[in-house]
Amino acid sequence: MKTWEIYAIRHATNETRTRGVNFISDPDPTAPLTLDFFCWVLKSDDDVIVVDTGIDPAKGERNGHIQVMSPPDGWAALGIDPEQVSTVVLTHAHYDHLGYLDALPNATFYMQAEEMAYVTGPWMEKPCFRHAYWPDEIARLVHLLYDGRLHLHGREFDVADGISAHWVGGHCAGQEILRIRTKRGWVVLASDALHYYEEYQRGIPFTVAFNISDMIAAHDRIRDLADSDDHILPAHDPRLLDLYPAVSPDMAGRILRLDLRPEVAS
Ligand SMILES: [Zn+2]
């Protein structure tokens, strides 16, 4: 049975955020809460899948998101030649996930059809829904579609043996999560369905939302698809650095191994 290793590249961070910026109606809104940014690589014995492509640093800096490591440097550190990558999963089209589309020149990209309809449809007339998208990156998706390099799939999709994509919506109309078979069981890479563990643990919504009821319902879907609460990975939580080891000492704070059992470092 095919199993996958999960690697996270911490490509950017924002240490100026507060709980009030991150969570709706937080009782302690001025307390600091760092927002980290991860993108991922899934590796099996004979295959590599890239999940999301990080953030264009020039766009990130406009919002105070400072690059830690470029995703191409992260891929190189993991022994990946971007020219050889054939499969890239885009969990949604927010700009902190689309920054390096052109660094993967031979890949086919996979995304929810609903996300593409959303980012090219009438909701984008509303500033509150379009603010985490950049039109040049959405245009790149259109070009990739016309080049036959973007596959827009339905809500449930098998990416590979042991990896499936599941629509949850909420954070944006086409947000998806990934269910990944690892040596220790089924892990759910929640992407931005969970920015922080706290959302799942307390049932609270993140501030960037298209549909809050779908966002909260996603917590149940995540719970159903993961083997346990210790098999769930949020996308922006600095706690990941405490729970999972770096791949090597020189990659501390930059590349983590997420398919292992989470353990608080002693
Ligand atoms: Zn997002």
GROMACS .gro file of C-alpha atoms and ligand atoms in nm:
model
  267
    1MET     CA    1   0.000   0.000   0.000
    2LYS     CA    2   0.144   0.332  -0.104
    3THR     CA    3   0.228   0.574   0.175
    4TRP     CA    4   0.347   0.932   0.162
    5GLU     CA    5   0.584   1.151   0.355
    6ILE     CA    6   0.468   1.510   0.413
    7TYR     CA    7   0.711   1.802   0.414
    8ALA     CA    8   0.622   2.163   0.495
    9ILE     CA    9   0.822   2.458   0.369
   10ARG     CA   10   0.779   2.758   0.600
   11HIS     CA   11   0.816   3.014   0.327
   12ALA     CA   12   0.698   3.330   0.506
   13THR     CA   13   0.595   3.472   0.841
   14ASN     CA   14   0.413   3.772   0.986
   15GLU     CA   15   0.493   3.844   1.351
   16THR     CA   16   0.283   4.162   1.362
   17ARG     CA   17  -0.058   3.994   1.358
   18THR     CA   18  -0.295   3.991   1.653
   19ARG     CA   19  -0.569   3.755   1.762
   20GLY     CA   20  -0.826   4.015   1.661
   21VAL     CA   21  -0.688   4.023   1.307
   22ASN     CA   22  -0.695   3.643   1.289
   23PHE     CA   23  -1.019   3.543   1.462
   24ILE     CA   24  -1.373   3.679   1.445
   25SER     CA   25  -1.496   3.823   1.780
   26ASP     CA   26  -1.189   3.715   1.976
   27PRO     CA   27  -1.209   3.807   2.348
   28ASP     CA   28  -0.840   3.913   2.352
   29PRO     CA   29  -0.810   4.094   2.019
   30THR     CA   30  -0.487   4.285   2.085
   31ALA     CA   31  -0.282   3.980   2.190
   32PRO     CA   32  -0.011   3.895   1.935
   33LEU     CA   33  -0.047   3.581   1.722
   34THR     CA   34   0.210   3.513   1.453
   35LEU     CA   35   0.084   3.394   1.116
   36ASP     CA   36   0.326   3.152   0.950
   37PHE     CA   37   0.296   3.045   0.587
   38PHE     CA   38   0.357   2.688   0.472
   39CYS     CA   39   0.347   2.506   0.140
   40TRP     CA   40   0.400   2.134   0.108
   41VAL     CA   41   0.566   1.846  -0.070
   42LEU     CA   42   0.435   1.488  -0.064
   43LYS     CA   43   0.687   1.212  -0.134
   44SER     CA   44   0.640   0.840  -0.189
   45ASP     CA   45   0.899   0.582  -0.293
   46ASP     CA   46   0.860   0.676  -0.658
   47ASP     CA   47   0.664   0.999  -0.680
   48VAL     CA   48   0.660   1.364  -0.574
   49ILE     CA   49   0.356   1.590  -0.552
   50VAL     CA   50   0.381   1.961  -0.478
   51VAL     CA   51   0.093   2.115  -0.282
   52ASP     CA   52   0.057   2.494  -0.327
   53THR     CA   53   0.343   2.717  -0.432
   54GLY     CA   54   0.389   2.982  -0.162
   55ILE     CA   55   0.378   3.357  -0.187
   56ASP     CA   56   0.535   3.608  -0.423
   57PRO     CA   57   0.752   3.801  -0.172
   58ALA     CA   58   0.677   4.141  -0.329
   59LYS     CA   59   0.303   4.081  -0.283
   60GLY     CA   60   0.353   3.937   0.066
   61GLU     CA   61   0.553   4.234   0.191
   62ARG     CA   62   0.265   4.467   0.109
   63ASN     CA   63   0.078   4.289   0.389
   64GLY     CA   64   0.377   4.250   0.621
   65HIS     CA   65   0.441   3.886   0.528
   66ILE     CA   66   0.821   3.842   0.522
   67GLN     CA   67   0.978   3.563   0.320
   68VAL     CA   68   1.162   3.299   0.523
   69MET     CA   69   1.264   3.072   0.235
   70SER     CA   70   1.156   3.072  -0.127
   71PRO     CA   71   0.961   2.760  -0.221
   72PRO     CA   72   1.209   2.679  -0.504
   73ASP     CA   73   1.490   2.681  -0.246
   74GLY     CA   74   1.277   2.453  -0.030
   75TRP     CA   75   1.215   2.214  -0.320
   76ALA     CA   76   1.589   2.209  -0.395
   77ALA     CA   77   1.668   2.133  -0.031
   78LEU     CA   78   1.428   1.836  -0.058
   79GLY     CA   79   1.611   1.709  -0.365
   80ILE     CA   80   1.334   1.808  -0.607
   81ASP     CA   81   1.402   1.935  -0.957
   82PRO     CA   82   1.105   2.163  -1.039
   83GLU     CA   83   1.137   2.070  -1.408
   84GLN     CA   84   1.057   1.709  -1.314
   85VAL     CA   85   0.746   1.784  -1.107
   86SER     CA   86   0.439   1.663  -1.293
   87THR     CA   87   0.161   1.715  -1.037
   88VAL     CA   88   0.082   2.027  -0.835
   89VAL     CA   89  -0.229   2.048  -0.617
   90LEU     CA   90  -0.366   2.397  -0.553
   91THR     CA   91  -0.582   2.384  -0.240
   92HIS     CA   92  -0.732   2.724  -0.334
   93ALA     CA   93  -0.625   3.032  -0.528
   94HIS     CA   94  -0.539   3.287  -0.258
   95TYR     CA   95  -0.217   3.467  -0.342
   96ASP     CA   96  -0.014   3.307  -0.063
   97HIS     CA   97  -0.064   2.972  -0.239
   98LEU     CA   98  -0.006   3.074  -0.604
   99GLY     CA   99   0.318   3.272  -0.587
  100TYR     CA  100   0.546   3.039  -0.781
  101LEU     CA  101   0.325   2.879  -1.049
  102ASP     CA  102   0.584   2.950  -1.318
  103ALA     CA  103   0.865   2.785  -1.123
  104LEU     CA  104   0.708   2.447  -1.217
  105PRO     CA  105   0.722   2.461  -1.597
  106ASN     CA  106   0.618   2.105  -1.679
  107ALA     CA  107   0.354   2.042  -1.414
  108THR     CA  108  -0.018   1.989  -1.445
  109PHE     CA  109  -0.207   2.181  -1.177
  110TYR     CA  110  -0.520   2.048  -1.003
  111MET     CA  111  -0.781   2.268  -0.837
  112GLN     CA  112  -1.149   2.264  -0.744
  113ALA     CA  113  -1.370   2.375  -1.034
  114GLU     CA  114  -1.572   2.577  -0.783
  115GLU     CA  115  -1.266   2.783  -0.691
  116MET     CA  116  -1.208   2.876  -1.055
  117ALA     CA  117  -1.575   2.971  -1.098
  118TYR     CA  118  -1.553   3.181  -0.780
  119VAL     CA  119  -1.238   3.374  -0.874
  120THR     CA  120  -1.369   3.454  -1.223
  121GLY     CA  121  -1.730   3.514  -1.125
  122PRO     CA  122  -1.959   3.778  -0.975
  123TRP     CA  123  -1.839   3.749  -0.614
  124MET     CA  124  -1.513   3.912  -0.727
  125GLU     CA  125  -1.709   4.235  -0.773
  126LYS     CA  126  -1.704   4.253  -0.391
  127PRO     CA  127  -1.375   4.382  -0.244
  128CYS     CA  128  -1.417   4.177   0.075
  129PHE     CA  129  -1.407   3.853  -0.124
  130ARG     CA  130  -1.139   3.939  -0.378
  131HIS     CA  131  -0.878   4.093  -0.147
  132ALA     CA  132  -0.667   3.776  -0.109
  133TYR     CA  133  -0.655   3.716  -0.486
  134TRP     CA  134  -0.435   3.885  -0.743
  135PRO     CA  135  -0.572   3.921  -1.097
  136ASP     CA  136  -0.234   3.852  -1.260
  137GLU     CA  137  -0.221   3.516  -1.082
  138ILE     CA  138  -0.582   3.432  -1.170
  139ALA     CA  139  -0.496   3.522  -1.531
  140ARG     CA  140  -0.207   3.275  -1.511
  141LEU     CA  141  -0.458   3.008  -1.408
  142VAL     CA  142  -0.671   3.093  -1.711
  143HIS     CA  143  -0.365   3.059  -1.935
  144LEU     CA  144  -0.272   2.727  -1.773
  145LEU     CA  145  -0.630   2.609  -1.833
  146TYR     CA  146  -0.613   2.701  -2.200
  147ASP     CA  147  -0.267   2.538  -2.225
  148GLY     CA  148  -0.412   2.212  -2.095
  149ARG     CA  149  -0.208   2.237  -1.775
  150LEU     CA  150  -0.486   2.308  -1.525
  151HIS     CA  151  -0.739   2.038  -1.442
  152LEU     CA  152  -1.050   2.166  -1.267
  153HIS     CA  153  -1.205   1.879  -1.079
  154GLY     CA  154  -1.526   1.811  -0.887
  155ARG     CA  155  -1.567   1.822  -0.513
  156GLU     CA  156  -1.415   1.478  -0.446
  157PHE     CA  157  -1.104   1.387  -0.644
  158ASP     CA  158  -0.839   1.115  -0.626
  159VAL     CA  159  -0.504   1.285  -0.678
  160ALA     CA  160  -0.297   0.966  -0.653
  161ASP     CA  161  -0.298   0.632  -0.474
  162GLY     CA  162  -0.331   0.737  -0.109
  163ILE     CA  163  -0.411   1.104  -0.171
  164SER     CA  164  -0.761   1.243  -0.216
  165ALA     CA  165  -0.892   1.598  -0.236
  166HIS     CA  166  -1.219   1.697  -0.065
  167TRP     CA  167  -1.414   2.020  -0.105
  168VAL     CA  168  -1.501   2.202   0.217
  169GLY     CA  169  -1.548   2.565   0.107
  170GLY     CA  170  -1.582   2.819   0.388
  171HIS     CA  171  -1.255   3.012   0.379
  172CYS     CA  172  -1.318   3.061   0.006
  173ALA     CA  173  -1.576   2.903  -0.224
  174GLY     CA  174  -1.343   2.629  -0.350
  175GLN     CA  175  -1.129   2.553  -0.046
  176GLU     CA  176  -1.025   2.187  -0.035
  177ILE     CA  177  -0.847   1.962   0.210
  178LEU     CA  178  -0.624   1.663   0.135
  179ARG     CA  179  -0.647   1.318   0.292
  180ILE     CA  180  -0.307   1.150   0.279
  181ARG     CA  181  -0.211   0.791   0.365
  182THR     CA  182   0.107   0.790   0.575
  183LYS     CA  183   0.290   0.512   0.756
  184ARG     CA  184   0.103   0.610   1.074
  185GLY     CA  185  -0.242   0.633   0.914
  186TRP     CA  186  -0.463   0.888   0.741
  187VAL     CA  187  -0.350   1.245   0.788
  188VAL     CA  188  -0.561   1.545   0.682
  189LEU     CA  189  -0.368   1.837   0.540
  190ALA     CA  190  -0.635   2.096   0.607
  191SER     CA  191  -0.468   2.381   0.420
  192ASP     CA  192  -0.660   2.700   0.494
  193ALA     CA  193  -0.966   2.514   0.615
  194LEU     CA  194  -0.763   2.552   0.937
  195HIS     CA  195  -0.516   2.836   0.974
  196TYR     CA  196  -0.461   2.744   1.340
  197TYR     CA  197  -0.524   2.433   1.549
  198GLU     CA  198  -0.731   2.656   1.775
  199GLU     CA  199  -1.003   2.697   1.512
  200TYR     CA  200  -1.061   2.322   1.513
  201GLN     CA  201  -1.020   2.277   1.887
  202ARG     CA  202  -1.255   2.562   1.984
  203GLY     CA  203  -1.483   2.562   1.679
  204ILE     CA  204  -1.406   2.925   1.593
  205PRO     CA  205  -1.387   3.090   1.251
  206PHE     CA  206  -1.087   3.260   1.090
  207THR     CA  207  -1.148   3.619   0.977
  208VAL     CA  208  -1.102   3.559   0.603
  209ALA     CA  209  -1.426   3.382   0.517
  210PHE     CA  210  -1.657   3.338   0.223
  211ASN     CA  211  -1.908   3.130   0.418
  212ILE     CA  212  -1.874   3.085   0.792
  213SER     CA  213  -2.118   2.794   0.818
  214ASP     CA  214  -1.916   2.596   0.563
  215MET     CA  215  -1.599   2.694   0.750
  216ILE     CA  216  -1.731   2.549   1.075
  217ALA     CA  217  -1.882   2.243   0.902
  218ALA     CA  218  -1.535   2.175   0.758
  219HIS     CA  219  -1.414   2.095   1.109
  220ASP     CA  220  -1.647   1.792   1.116
  221ARG     CA  221  -1.533   1.681   0.771
  222ILE     CA  222  -1.171   1.705   0.883
  223ARG     CA  223  -1.251   1.504   1.196
  224ASP     CA  224  -1.420   1.234   0.982
  225LEU     CA  225  -1.132   1.199   0.738
  226ALA     CA  226  -0.840   1.200   0.984
  227ASP     CA  227  -0.745   0.899   1.196
  228SER     CA  228  -0.734   1.117   1.509
  229ASP     CA  229  -0.695   1.476   1.624
  230ASP     CA  230  -0.320   1.411   1.610
  231HIS     CA  231  -0.351   1.350   1.235
  232ILE     CA  232  -0.458   1.703   1.140
  233LEU     CA  233  -0.235   1.973   0.992
  234PRO     CA  234  -0.328   2.343   0.977
  235ALA     CA  235  -0.167   2.573   0.720
  236HIS     CA  236  -0.051   2.881   0.910
  237ASP     CA  237   0.009   2.780   1.273
  238PRO     CA  238   0.352   2.845   1.430
  239ARG     CA  239   0.277   2.558   1.672
  240LEU     CA  240   0.376   2.322   1.391
  241LEU     CA  241   0.736   2.426   1.464
  242ASP     CA  242   0.702   2.294   1.820
  243LEU     CA  243   0.527   1.970   1.725
  244TYR     CA  244   0.721   1.847   1.422
  245PRO     CA  245   1.095   1.808   1.359
  246ALA     CA  246   1.298   1.993   1.101
  247VAL     CA  247   1.433   1.770   0.826
  248SER     CA  248   1.787   1.862   0.932
  249PRO     CA  249   1.947   2.103   1.181
  250ASP     CA  250   2.031   2.355   0.910
  251MET     CA  251   1.665   2.360   0.801
  252ALA     CA  252   1.534   2.440   1.152
  253GLY     CA  253   1.243   2.682   1.124
  254ARG     CA  254   1.224   2.629   0.749
  255ILE     CA  255   1.142   2.270   0.644
  256LEU     CA  256   0.943   2.035   0.870
  257ARG     CA  257   0.854   1.667   0.845
  258LEU     CA  258   0.480   1.642   0.912
  259ASP     CA  259   0.392   1.275   0.861
  260LEU     CA  260   0.554   1.177   1.192
  261ARG     CA  261   0.369   1.169   1.523
  262PRO     CA  262   0.340   1.521   1.669
  263GLU     CA  263   0.545   1.562   1.984
  264VAL     CA  264   0.615   1.868   2.189
  265ALA     CA  265   0.992   1.905   2.191
  266SER     CA  266   1.144   1.859   2.536
  267ZN      ZN  267  -0.624   3.125   0.199
   0.00000   0.00000   0.00000
